[in-house]
Every structure is written in C-alpha cells, then in structure tokens.
mmCIF file with all atom_site columns, C-alpha atoms and ligand atoms in Angstrom:
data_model
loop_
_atom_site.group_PDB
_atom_site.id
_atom_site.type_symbol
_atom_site.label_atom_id
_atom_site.label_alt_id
_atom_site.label_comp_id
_atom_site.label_asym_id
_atom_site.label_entity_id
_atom_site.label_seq_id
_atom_site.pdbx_PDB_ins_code
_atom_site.Cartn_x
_atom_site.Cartn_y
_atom_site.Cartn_z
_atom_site.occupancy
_atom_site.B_iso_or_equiv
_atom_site.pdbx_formal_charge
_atom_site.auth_seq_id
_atom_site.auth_comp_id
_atom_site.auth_asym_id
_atom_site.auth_atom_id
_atom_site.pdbx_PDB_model_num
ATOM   1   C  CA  . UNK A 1 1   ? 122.605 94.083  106.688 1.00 34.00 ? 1   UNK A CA  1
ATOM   2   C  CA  . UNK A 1 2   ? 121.062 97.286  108.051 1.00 48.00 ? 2   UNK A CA  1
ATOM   3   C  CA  . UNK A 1 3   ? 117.588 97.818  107.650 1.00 63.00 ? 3   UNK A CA  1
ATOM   4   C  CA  . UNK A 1 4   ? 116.349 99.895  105.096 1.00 81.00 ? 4   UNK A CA  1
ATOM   5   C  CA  . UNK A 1 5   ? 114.985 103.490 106.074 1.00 88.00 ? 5   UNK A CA  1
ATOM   6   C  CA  . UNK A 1 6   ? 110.966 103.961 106.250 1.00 93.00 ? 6   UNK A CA  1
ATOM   7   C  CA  . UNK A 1 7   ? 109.541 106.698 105.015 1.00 96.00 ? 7   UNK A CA  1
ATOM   8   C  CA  . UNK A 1 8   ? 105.671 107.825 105.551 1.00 97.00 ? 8   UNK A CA  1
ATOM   9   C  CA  . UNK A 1 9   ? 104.498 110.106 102.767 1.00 98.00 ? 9   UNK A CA  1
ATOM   10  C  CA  . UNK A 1 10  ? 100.942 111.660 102.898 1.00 97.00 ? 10  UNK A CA  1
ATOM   11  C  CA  . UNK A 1 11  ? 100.223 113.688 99.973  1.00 96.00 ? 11  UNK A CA  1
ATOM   12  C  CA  . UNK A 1 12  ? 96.911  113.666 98.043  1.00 96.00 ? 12  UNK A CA  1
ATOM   13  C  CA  . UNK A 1 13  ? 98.289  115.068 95.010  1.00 95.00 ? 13  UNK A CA  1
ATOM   14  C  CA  . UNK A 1 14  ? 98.883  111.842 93.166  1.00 96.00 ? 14  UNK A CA  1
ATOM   15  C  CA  . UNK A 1 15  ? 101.368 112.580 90.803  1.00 95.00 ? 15  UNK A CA  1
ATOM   16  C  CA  . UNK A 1 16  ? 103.568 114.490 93.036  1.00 95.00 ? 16  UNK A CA  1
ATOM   17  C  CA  . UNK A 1 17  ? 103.338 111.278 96.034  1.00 96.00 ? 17  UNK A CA  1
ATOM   18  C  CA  . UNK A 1 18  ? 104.073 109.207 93.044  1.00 97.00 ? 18  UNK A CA  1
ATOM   19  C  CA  . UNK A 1 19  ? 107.281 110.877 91.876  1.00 95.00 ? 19  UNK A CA  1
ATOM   20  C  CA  . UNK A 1 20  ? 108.926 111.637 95.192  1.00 95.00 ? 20  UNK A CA  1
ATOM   21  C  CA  . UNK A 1 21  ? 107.918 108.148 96.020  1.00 97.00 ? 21  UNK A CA  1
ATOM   22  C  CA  . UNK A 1 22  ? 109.992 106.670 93.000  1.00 96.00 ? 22  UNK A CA  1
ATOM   23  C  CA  . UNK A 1 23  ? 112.675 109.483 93.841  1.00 95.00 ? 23  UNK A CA  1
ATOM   24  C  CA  . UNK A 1 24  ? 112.807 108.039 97.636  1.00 95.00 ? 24  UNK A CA  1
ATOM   25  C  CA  . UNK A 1 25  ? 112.687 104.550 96.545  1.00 95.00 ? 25  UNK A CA  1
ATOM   26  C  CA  . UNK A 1 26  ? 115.964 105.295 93.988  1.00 93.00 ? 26  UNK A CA  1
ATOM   27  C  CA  . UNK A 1 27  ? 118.026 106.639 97.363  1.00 91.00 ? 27  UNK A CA  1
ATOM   28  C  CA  . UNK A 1 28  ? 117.338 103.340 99.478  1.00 90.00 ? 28  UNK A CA  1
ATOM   29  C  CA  . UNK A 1 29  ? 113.907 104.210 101.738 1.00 93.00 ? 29  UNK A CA  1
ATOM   30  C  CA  . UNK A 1 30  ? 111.274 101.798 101.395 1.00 94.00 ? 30  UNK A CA  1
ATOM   31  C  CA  . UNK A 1 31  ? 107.997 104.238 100.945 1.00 97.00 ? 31  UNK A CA  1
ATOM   32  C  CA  . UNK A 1 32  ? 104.110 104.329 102.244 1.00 97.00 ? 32  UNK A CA  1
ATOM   33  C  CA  . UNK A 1 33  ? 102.430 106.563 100.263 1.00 98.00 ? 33  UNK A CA  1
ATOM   34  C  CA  . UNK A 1 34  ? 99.109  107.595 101.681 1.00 97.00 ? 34  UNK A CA  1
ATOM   35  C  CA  . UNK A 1 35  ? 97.127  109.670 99.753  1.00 96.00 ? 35  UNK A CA  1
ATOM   36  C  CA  . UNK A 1 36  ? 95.023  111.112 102.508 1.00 95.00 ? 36  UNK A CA  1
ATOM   37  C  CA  . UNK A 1 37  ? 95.094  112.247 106.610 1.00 95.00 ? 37  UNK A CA  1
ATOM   38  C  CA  . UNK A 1 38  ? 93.044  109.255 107.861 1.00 94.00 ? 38  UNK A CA  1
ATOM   39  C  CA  . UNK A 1 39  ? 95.143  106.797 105.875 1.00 96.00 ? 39  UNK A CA  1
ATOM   40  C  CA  . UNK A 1 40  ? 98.333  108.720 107.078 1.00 96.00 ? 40  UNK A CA  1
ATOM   41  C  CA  . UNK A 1 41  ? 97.193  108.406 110.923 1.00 94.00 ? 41  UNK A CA  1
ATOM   42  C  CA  . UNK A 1 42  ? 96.775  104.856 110.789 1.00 93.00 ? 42  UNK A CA  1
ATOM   43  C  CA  . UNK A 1 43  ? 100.154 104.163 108.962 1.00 95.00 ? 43  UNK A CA  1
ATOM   44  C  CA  . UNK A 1 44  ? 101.805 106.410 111.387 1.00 93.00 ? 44  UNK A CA  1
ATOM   45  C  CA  . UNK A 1 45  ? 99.817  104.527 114.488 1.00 88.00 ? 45  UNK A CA  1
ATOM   46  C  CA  . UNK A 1 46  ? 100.538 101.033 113.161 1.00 87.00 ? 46  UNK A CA  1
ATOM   47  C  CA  . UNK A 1 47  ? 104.059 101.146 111.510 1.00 86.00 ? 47  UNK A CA  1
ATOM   48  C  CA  . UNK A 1 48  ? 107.338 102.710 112.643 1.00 84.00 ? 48  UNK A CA  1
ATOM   49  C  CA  . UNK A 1 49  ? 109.089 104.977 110.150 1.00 91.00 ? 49  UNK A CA  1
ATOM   50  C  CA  . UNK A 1 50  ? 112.091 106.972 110.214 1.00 89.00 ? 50  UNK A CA  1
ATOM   51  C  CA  . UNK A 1 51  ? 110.823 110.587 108.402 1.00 95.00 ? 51  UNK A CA  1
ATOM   52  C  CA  . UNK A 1 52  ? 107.540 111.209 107.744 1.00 97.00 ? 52  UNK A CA  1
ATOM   53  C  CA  . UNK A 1 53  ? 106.753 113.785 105.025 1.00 97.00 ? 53  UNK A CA  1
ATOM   54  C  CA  . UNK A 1 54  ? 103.507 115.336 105.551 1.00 96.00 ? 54  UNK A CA  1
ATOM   55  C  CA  . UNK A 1 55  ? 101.570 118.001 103.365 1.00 95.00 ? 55  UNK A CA  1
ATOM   56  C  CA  . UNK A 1 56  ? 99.739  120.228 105.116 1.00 93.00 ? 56  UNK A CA  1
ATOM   57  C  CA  . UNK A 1 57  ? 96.494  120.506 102.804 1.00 90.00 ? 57  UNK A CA  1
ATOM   58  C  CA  . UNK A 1 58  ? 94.900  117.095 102.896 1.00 90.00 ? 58  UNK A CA  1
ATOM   59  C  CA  . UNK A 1 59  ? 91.507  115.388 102.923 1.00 87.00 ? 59  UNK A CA  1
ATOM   60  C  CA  . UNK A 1 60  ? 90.030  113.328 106.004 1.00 83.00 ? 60  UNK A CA  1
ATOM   61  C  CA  . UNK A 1 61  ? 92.775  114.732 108.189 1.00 87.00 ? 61  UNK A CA  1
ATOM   62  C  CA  . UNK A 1 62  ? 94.580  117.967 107.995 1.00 89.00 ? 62  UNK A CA  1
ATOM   63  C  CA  . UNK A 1 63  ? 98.103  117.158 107.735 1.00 91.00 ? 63  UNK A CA  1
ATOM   64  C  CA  . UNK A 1 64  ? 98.712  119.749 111.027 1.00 92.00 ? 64  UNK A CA  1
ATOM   65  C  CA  . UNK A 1 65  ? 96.294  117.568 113.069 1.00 93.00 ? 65  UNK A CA  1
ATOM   66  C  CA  . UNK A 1 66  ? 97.688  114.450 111.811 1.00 94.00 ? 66  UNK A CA  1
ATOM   67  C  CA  . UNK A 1 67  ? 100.850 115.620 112.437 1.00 94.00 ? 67  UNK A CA  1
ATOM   68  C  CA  . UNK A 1 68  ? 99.580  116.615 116.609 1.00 91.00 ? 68  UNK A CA  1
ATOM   69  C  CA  . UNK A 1 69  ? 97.333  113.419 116.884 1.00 90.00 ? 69  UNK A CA  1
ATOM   70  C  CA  . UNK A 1 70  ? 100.832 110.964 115.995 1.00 89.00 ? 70  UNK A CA  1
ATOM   71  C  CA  . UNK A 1 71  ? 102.834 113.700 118.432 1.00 85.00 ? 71  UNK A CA  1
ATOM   72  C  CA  . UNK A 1 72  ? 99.946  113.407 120.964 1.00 83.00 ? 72  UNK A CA  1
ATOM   73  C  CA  . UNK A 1 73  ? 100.503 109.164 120.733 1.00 81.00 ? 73  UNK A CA  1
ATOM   74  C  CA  . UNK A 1 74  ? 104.151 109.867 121.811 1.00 75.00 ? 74  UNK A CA  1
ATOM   75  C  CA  . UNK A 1 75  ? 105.581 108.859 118.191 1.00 82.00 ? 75  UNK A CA  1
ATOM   76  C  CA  . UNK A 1 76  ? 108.600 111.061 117.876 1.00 81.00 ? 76  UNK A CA  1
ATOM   77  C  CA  . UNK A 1 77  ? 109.542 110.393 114.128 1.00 89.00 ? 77  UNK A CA  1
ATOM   78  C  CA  . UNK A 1 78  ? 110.826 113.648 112.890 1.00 92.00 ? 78  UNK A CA  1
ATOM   79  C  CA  . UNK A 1 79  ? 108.366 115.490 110.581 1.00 95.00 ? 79  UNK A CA  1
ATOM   80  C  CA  . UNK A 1 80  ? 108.617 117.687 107.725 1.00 96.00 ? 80  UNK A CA  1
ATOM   81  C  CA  . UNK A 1 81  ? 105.689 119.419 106.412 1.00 95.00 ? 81  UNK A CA  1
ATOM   82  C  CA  . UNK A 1 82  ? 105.099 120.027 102.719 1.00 94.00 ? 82  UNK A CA  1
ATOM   83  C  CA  . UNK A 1 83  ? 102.946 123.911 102.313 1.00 89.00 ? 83  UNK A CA  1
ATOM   84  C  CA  . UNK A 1 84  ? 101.581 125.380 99.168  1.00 83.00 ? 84  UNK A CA  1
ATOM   85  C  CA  . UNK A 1 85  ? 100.995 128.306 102.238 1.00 76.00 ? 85  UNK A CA  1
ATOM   86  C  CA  . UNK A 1 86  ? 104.419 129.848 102.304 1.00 70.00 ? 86  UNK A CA  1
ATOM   87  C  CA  . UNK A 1 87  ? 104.309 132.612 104.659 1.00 78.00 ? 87  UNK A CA  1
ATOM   88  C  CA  . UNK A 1 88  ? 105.954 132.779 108.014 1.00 79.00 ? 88  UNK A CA  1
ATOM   89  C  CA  . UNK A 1 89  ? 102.957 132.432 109.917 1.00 82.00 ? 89  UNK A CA  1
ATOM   90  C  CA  . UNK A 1 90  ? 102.388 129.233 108.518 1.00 82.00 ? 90  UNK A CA  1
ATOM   91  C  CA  . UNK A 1 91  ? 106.081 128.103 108.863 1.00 82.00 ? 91  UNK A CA  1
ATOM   92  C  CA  . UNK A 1 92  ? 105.325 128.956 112.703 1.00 83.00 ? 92  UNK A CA  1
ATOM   93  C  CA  . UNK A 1 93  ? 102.016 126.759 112.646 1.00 85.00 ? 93  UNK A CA  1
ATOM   94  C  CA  . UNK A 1 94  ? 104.007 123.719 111.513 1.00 84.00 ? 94  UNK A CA  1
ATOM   95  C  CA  . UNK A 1 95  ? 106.907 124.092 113.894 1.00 83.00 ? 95  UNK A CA  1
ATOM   96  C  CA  . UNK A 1 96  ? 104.586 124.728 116.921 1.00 84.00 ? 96  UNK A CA  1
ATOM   97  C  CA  . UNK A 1 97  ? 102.307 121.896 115.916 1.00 84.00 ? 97  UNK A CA  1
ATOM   98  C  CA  . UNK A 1 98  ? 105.258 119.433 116.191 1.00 85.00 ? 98  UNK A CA  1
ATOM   99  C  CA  . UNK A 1 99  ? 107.128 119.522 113.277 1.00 91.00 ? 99  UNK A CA  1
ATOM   100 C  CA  . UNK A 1 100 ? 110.896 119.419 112.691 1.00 91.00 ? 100 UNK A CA  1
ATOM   101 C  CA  . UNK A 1 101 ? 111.046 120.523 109.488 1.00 93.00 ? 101 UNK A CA  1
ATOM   102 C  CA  . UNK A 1 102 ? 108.877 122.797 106.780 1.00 92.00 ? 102 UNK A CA  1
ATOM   103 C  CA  . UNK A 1 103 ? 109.128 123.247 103.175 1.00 93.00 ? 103 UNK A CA  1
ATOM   104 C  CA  . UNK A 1 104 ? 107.175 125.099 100.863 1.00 92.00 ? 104 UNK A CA  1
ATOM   105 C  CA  . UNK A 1 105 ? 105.610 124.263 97.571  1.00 90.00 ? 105 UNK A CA  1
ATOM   106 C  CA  . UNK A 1 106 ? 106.847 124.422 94.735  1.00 90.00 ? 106 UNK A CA  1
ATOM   107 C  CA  . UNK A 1 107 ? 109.722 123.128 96.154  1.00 92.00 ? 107 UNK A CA  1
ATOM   108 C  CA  . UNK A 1 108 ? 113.220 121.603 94.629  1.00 93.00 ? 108 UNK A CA  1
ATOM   109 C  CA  . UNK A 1 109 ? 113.212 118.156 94.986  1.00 92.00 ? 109 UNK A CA  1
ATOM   110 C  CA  . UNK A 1 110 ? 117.158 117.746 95.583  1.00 93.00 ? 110 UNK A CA  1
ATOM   111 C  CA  . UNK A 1 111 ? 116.294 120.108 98.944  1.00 95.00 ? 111 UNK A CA  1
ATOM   112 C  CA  . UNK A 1 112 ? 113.675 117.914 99.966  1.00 95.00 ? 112 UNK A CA  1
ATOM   113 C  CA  . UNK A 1 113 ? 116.003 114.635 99.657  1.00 94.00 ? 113 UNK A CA  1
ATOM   114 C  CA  . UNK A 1 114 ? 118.252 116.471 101.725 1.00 94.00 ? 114 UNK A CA  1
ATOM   115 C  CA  . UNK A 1 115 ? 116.413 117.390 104.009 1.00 95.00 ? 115 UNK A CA  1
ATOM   116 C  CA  . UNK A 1 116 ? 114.727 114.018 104.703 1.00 95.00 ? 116 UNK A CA  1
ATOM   117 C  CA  . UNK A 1 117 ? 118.315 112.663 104.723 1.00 92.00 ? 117 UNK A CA  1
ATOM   118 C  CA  . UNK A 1 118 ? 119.374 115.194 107.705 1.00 91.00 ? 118 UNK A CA  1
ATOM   119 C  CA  . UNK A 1 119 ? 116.240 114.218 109.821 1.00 91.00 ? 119 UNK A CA  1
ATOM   120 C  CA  . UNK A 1 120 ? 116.801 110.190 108.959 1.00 88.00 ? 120 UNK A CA  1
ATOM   121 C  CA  . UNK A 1 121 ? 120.546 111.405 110.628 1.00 83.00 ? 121 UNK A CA  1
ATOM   122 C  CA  . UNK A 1 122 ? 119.097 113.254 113.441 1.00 79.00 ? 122 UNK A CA  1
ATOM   123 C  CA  . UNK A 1 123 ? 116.833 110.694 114.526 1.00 72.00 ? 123 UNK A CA  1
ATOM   124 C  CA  . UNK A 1 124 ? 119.090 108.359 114.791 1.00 68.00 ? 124 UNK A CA  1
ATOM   125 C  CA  . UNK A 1 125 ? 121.376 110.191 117.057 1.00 63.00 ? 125 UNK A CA  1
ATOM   126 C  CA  . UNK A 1 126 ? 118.407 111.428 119.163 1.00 65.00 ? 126 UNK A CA  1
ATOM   127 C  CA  . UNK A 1 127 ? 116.194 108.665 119.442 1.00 61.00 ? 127 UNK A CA  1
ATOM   128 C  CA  . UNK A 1 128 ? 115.451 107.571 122.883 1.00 77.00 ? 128 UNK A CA  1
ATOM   129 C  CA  . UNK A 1 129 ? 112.196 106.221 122.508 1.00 81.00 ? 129 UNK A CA  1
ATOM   130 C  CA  . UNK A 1 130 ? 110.548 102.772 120.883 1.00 85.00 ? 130 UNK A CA  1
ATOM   131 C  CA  . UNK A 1 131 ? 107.941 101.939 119.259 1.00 88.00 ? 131 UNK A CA  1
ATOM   132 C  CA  . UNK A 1 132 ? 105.507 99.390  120.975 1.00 92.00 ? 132 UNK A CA  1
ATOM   133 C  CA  . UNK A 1 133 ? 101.947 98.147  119.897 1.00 91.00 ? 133 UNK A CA  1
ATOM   134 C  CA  . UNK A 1 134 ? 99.536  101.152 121.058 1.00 87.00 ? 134 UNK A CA  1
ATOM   135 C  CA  . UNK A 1 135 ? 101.904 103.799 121.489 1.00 88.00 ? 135 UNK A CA  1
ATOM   136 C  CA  . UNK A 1 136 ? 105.919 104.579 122.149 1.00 88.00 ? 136 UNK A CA  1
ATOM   137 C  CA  . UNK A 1 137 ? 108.315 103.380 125.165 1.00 91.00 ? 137 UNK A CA  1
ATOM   138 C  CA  . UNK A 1 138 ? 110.433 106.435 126.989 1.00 87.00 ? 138 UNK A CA  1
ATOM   139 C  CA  . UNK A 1 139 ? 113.744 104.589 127.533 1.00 83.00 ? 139 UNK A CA  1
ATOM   140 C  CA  . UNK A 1 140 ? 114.567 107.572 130.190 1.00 77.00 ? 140 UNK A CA  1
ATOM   141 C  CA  . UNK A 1 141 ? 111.304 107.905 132.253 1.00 84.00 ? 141 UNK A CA  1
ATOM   142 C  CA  . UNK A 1 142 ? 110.200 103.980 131.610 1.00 90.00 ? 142 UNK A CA  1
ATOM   143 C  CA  . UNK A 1 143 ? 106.500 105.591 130.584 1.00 91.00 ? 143 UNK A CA  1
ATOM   144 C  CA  . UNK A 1 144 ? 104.675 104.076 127.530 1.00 93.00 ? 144 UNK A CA  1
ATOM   145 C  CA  . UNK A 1 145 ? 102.801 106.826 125.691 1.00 88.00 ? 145 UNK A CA  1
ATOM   146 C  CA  . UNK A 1 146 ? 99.360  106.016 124.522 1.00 87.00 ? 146 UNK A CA  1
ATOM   147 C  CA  . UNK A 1 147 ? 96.212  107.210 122.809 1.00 83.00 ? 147 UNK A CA  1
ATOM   148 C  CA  . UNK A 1 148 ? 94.959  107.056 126.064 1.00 86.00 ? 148 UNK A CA  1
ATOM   149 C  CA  . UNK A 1 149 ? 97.950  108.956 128.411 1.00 87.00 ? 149 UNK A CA  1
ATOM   150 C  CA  . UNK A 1 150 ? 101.214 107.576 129.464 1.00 90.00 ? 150 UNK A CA  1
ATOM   151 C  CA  . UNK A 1 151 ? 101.400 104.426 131.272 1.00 95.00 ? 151 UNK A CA  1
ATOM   152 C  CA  . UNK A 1 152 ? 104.299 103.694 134.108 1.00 95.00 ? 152 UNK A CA  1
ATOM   153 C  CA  . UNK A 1 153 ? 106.280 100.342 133.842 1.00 96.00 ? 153 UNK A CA  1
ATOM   154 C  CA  . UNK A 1 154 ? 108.856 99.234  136.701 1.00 95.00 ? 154 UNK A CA  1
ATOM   155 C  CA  . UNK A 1 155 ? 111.873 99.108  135.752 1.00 91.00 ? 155 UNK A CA  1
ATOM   156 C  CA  . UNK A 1 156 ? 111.527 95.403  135.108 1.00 93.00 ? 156 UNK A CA  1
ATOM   157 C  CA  . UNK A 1 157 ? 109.020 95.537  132.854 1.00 96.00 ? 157 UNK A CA  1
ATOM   158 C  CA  . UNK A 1 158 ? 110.410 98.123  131.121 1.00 94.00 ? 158 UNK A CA  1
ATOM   159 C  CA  . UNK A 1 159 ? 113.979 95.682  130.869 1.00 92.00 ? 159 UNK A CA  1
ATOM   160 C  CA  . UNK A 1 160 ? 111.866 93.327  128.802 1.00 96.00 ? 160 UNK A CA  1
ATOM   161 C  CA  . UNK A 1 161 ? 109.636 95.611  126.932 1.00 96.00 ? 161 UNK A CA  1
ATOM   162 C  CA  . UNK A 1 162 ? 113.528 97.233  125.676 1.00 92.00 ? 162 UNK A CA  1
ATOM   163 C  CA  . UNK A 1 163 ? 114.733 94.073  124.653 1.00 92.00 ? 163 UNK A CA  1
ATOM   164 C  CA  . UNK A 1 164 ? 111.862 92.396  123.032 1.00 94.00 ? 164 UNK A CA  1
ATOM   165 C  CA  . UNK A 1 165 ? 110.892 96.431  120.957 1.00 92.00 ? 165 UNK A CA  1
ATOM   166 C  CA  . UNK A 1 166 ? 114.669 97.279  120.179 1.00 86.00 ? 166 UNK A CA  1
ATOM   167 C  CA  . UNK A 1 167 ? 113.994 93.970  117.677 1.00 87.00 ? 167 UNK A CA  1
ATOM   168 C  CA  . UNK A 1 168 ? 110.543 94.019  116.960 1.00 90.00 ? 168 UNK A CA  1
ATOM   169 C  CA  . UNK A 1 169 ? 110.547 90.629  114.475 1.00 90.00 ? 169 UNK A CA  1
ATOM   170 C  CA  . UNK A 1 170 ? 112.580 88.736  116.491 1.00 93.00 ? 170 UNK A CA  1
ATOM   171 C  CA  . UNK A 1 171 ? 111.148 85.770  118.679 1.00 96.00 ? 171 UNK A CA  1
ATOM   172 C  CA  . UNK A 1 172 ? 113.206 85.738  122.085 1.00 96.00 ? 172 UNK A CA  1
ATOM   173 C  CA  . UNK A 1 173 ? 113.526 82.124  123.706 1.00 96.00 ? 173 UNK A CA  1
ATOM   174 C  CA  . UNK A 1 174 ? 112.596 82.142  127.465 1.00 96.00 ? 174 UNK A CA  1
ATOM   175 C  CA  . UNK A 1 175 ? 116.232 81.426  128.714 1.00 95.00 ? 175 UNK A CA  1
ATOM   176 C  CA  . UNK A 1 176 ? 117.466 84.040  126.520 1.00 93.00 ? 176 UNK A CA  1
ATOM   177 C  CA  . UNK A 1 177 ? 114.879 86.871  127.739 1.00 95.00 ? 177 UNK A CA  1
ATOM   178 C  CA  . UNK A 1 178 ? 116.024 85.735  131.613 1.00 94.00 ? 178 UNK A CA  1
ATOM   179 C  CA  . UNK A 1 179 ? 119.596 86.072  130.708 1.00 90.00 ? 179 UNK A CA  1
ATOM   180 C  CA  . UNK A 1 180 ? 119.065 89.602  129.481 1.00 89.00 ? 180 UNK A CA  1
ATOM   181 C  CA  . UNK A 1 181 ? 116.953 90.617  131.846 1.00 91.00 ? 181 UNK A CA  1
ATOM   182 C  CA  . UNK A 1 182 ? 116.588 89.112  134.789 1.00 90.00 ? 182 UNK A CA  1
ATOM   183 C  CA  . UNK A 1 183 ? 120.355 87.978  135.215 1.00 84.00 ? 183 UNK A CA  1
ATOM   184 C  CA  . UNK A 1 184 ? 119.665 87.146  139.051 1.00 87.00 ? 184 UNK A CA  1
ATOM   185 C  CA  . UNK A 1 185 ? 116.824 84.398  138.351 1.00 90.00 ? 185 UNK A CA  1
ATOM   186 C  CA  . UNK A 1 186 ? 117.126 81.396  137.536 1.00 90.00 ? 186 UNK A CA  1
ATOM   187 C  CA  . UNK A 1 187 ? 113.856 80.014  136.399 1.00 95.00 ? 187 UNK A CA  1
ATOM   188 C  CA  . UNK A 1 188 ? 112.297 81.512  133.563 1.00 94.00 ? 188 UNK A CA  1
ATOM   189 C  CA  . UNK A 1 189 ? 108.547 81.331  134.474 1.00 96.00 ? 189 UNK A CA  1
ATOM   190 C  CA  . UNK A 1 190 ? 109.456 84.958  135.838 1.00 97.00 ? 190 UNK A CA  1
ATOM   191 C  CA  . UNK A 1 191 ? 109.349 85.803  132.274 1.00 97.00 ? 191 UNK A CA  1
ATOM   192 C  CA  . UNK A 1 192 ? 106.142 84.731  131.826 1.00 97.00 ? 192 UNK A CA  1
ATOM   193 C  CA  . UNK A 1 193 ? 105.056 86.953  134.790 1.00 97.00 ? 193 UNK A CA  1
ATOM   194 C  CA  . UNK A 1 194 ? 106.613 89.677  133.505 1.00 97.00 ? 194 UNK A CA  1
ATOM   195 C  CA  . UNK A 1 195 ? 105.070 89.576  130.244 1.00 98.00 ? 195 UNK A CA  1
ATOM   196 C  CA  . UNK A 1 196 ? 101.661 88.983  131.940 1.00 97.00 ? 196 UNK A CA  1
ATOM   197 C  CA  . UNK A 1 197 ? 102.558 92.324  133.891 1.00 97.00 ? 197 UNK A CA  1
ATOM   198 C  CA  . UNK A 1 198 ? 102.695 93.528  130.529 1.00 97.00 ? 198 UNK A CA  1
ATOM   199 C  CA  . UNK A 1 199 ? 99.910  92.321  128.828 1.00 97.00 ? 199 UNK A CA  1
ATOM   200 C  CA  . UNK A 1 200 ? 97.910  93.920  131.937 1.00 96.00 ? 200 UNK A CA  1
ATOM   201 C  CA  . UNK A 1 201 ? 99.137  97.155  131.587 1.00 96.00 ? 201 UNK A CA  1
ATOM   202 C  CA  . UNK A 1 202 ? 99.071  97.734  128.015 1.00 95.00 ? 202 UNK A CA  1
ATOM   203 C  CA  . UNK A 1 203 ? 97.088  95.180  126.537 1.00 94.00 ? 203 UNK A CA  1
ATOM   204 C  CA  . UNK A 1 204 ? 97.053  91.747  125.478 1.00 94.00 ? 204 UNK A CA  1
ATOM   205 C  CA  . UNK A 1 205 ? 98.634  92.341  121.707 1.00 94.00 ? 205 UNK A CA  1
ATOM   206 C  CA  . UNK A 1 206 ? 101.219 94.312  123.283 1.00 96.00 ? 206 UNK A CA  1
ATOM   207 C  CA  . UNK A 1 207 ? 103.908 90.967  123.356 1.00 97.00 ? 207 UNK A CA  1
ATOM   208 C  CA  . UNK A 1 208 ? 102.904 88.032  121.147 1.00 97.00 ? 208 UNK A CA  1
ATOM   209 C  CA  . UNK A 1 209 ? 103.357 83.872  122.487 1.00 97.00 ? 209 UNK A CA  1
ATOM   210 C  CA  . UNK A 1 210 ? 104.922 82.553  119.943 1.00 96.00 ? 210 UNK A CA  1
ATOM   211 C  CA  . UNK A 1 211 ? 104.242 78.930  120.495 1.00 94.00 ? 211 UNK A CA  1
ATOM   212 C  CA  . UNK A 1 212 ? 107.306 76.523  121.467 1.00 94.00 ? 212 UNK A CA  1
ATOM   213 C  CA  . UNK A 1 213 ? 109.654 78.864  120.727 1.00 96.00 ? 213 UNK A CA  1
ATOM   214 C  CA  . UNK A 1 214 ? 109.090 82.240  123.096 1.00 96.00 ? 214 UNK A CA  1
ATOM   215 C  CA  . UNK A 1 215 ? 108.327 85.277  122.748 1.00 97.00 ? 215 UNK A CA  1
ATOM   216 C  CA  . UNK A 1 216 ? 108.233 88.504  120.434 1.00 97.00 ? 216 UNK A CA  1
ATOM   217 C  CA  . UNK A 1 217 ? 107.382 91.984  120.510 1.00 96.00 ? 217 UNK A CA  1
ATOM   218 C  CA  . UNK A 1 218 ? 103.165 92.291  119.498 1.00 94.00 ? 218 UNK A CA  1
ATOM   219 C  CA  . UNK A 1 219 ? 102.913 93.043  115.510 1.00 82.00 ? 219 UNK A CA  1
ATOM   220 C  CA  . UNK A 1 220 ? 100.904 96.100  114.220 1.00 63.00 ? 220 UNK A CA  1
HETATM 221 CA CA1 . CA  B 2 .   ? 97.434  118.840 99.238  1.00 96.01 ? 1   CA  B CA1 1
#
C-alpha cells in the first residue's frame, strides 16, 4: 500500500478550508487544515507534506512569509498560493517568494484539484531532498538545511541519515543499518557512532533509540 498524499492547507476563511478540505479528502489526500500563518509554519516545520496550499492574506503570518520562512528551512514541498489580489504584480510576488504555483480567488475548484494533482506529480519526480527533524537532507550536496543554516554531513553520516529518513516510522535493527550502510564493517557499534555523529551535529531528537530493537528516524 502506498501512502496516502499530505496536503497542508492554510486558509483562515473557514468555510472555504472546510470545503476544499472535504473536496481533497474525497480524491485520496489526507488534509491539515490550519486556519492561520503561525499554525501553518509549525505544521509545515513539524510534518512532511506533499502540496501545500497557501492563501496569501492570513493572520499571525502572511502566507508570503510563511511561504519564505518554510523555503528558508530548506523544505521544498511545492507551493501554490491562493490570492483574492489578482494582478500580475502579485502573481510575480508569489513566484519570487518561492512558490510553484498561484491561483486567484474566486477560483474554480476543479482547477485547483488539478493543479495540486500536477505539483503532487512533479514532486515526486523532482524530489531530491528529505525531510529530517529540524530541517531537510540534500541527497546531492549531503547538507542538512536548518533554521539555523545548512549543516555538512560526511558521506557516512549522510548513508545513515538516507536510510533511516527515506522511512521515517520504521525502526532499523543494528545489523540491518550496518548491512546498508556500512557493508565493509563488521561490528555494529559503528552504528552507534555514527548516530552519535549525528546526534552531535544536528541534535539529540534528530534519530530516536528505540530500546532493544534499534533505531528510527527522530519523530516531529
Ligand atoms: Ca484570507
């Protein structure tokens, strides 16, 4: 079974968030609705989504700097911005600000489905980054992003960061992290180094010890 697509919707108008959540739920995408920009930051910090929908005119956090703090964290979900502004300056704003997609209000909603379907698609065949606890792993330069700047891993650590983030909920034995990893060794206390290495670098919730049984990537 595949899992089912995540959506992040931040809209303060309720009964618009409420029927394009119902509407998202009815084509197969499990939905977080957050009704404003602070609540939409830390769903977008703490969870991994596919799309996020974002509108632009929100309270606590305007839904152009939510959209540039998540981009500034490394989190490359792909975006599209709801307007009630519909000029081309603003279309321009959105873009520039990190967004992959923009659609003005009032808006048809079959558009909007397909558009959220053609960025799921696009993300998929793009992605080359996973999420971690605190920020996003770069499979091509090995850096993690954070809040606080981009962090280097060798290319070990970045080997076992990969394996344990490409299946975030799944606890990893010892002997099977040194078989994917660290093929060469044979004792799998280097495991436990390298997750130390880890923990040092990006903090201790990054990986969790799951006791007697391994390890697993650190939950949100
Ligand atoms: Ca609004």
């Amino acid at each position: 079974m595949t899992a089912q697509p995540r959506v992040l919707l931040v809209e303060d108008e309720a009964e618009l968030a409420a029927m394009l959540a119902g509407l998202l739920a009815e084509e197969g995408y499990v939905v977080d609705v957050a009704p404003d920009g602070h609540t939409g930051l830390h769903y977008g910090l703490s969870r991994r989504y596919d799309v996020a929908v974002l509108d632009r005119g929100l309270p606590a956090v305007e839904g152009l700097d939510l959209l540039a703090r998540l981009r500034r964290t490394g989190i490359t979900t792909p975006v599209l911005v709801l307007s009630a502004l519909g000029n081309p300056a603003d279309r321009v704003e959105g873009l520039d600000a990190g967004a992959e997609d923009y659609l003005a209000k009032p808006f048809d909603i079959d558009e909007l489905l397909a558009r959220i379907r053609a960025l799921h698609r696009r993300h998929l065949d793009t992605a080359r980054t996973l999420p971690v606890p605190g920020g996003a792993l770069d499979l091509d330069t090995r850096e993690v992003h954070t809040a606080a700047g981009p962090v280097s891993l060798s290319q070990r650590e970045a080997d076992l960061l990969t394996a344990l983030a490409a299946r975030p909920k799944q606890v990893f034995s010892r002997d099977d992290l040194l078989a994917r990893c660290f093929p060469e060794a044979e004792n799998p206390v280097v495991v436990d180094t390298y997750v130390h290495y880890l923990r040092r670098k990006l903090g201790r919730p990054v990986v969790d010890t799951i006791r007697g049984r391994g390890y697993r990537l650190g939950g949100p």
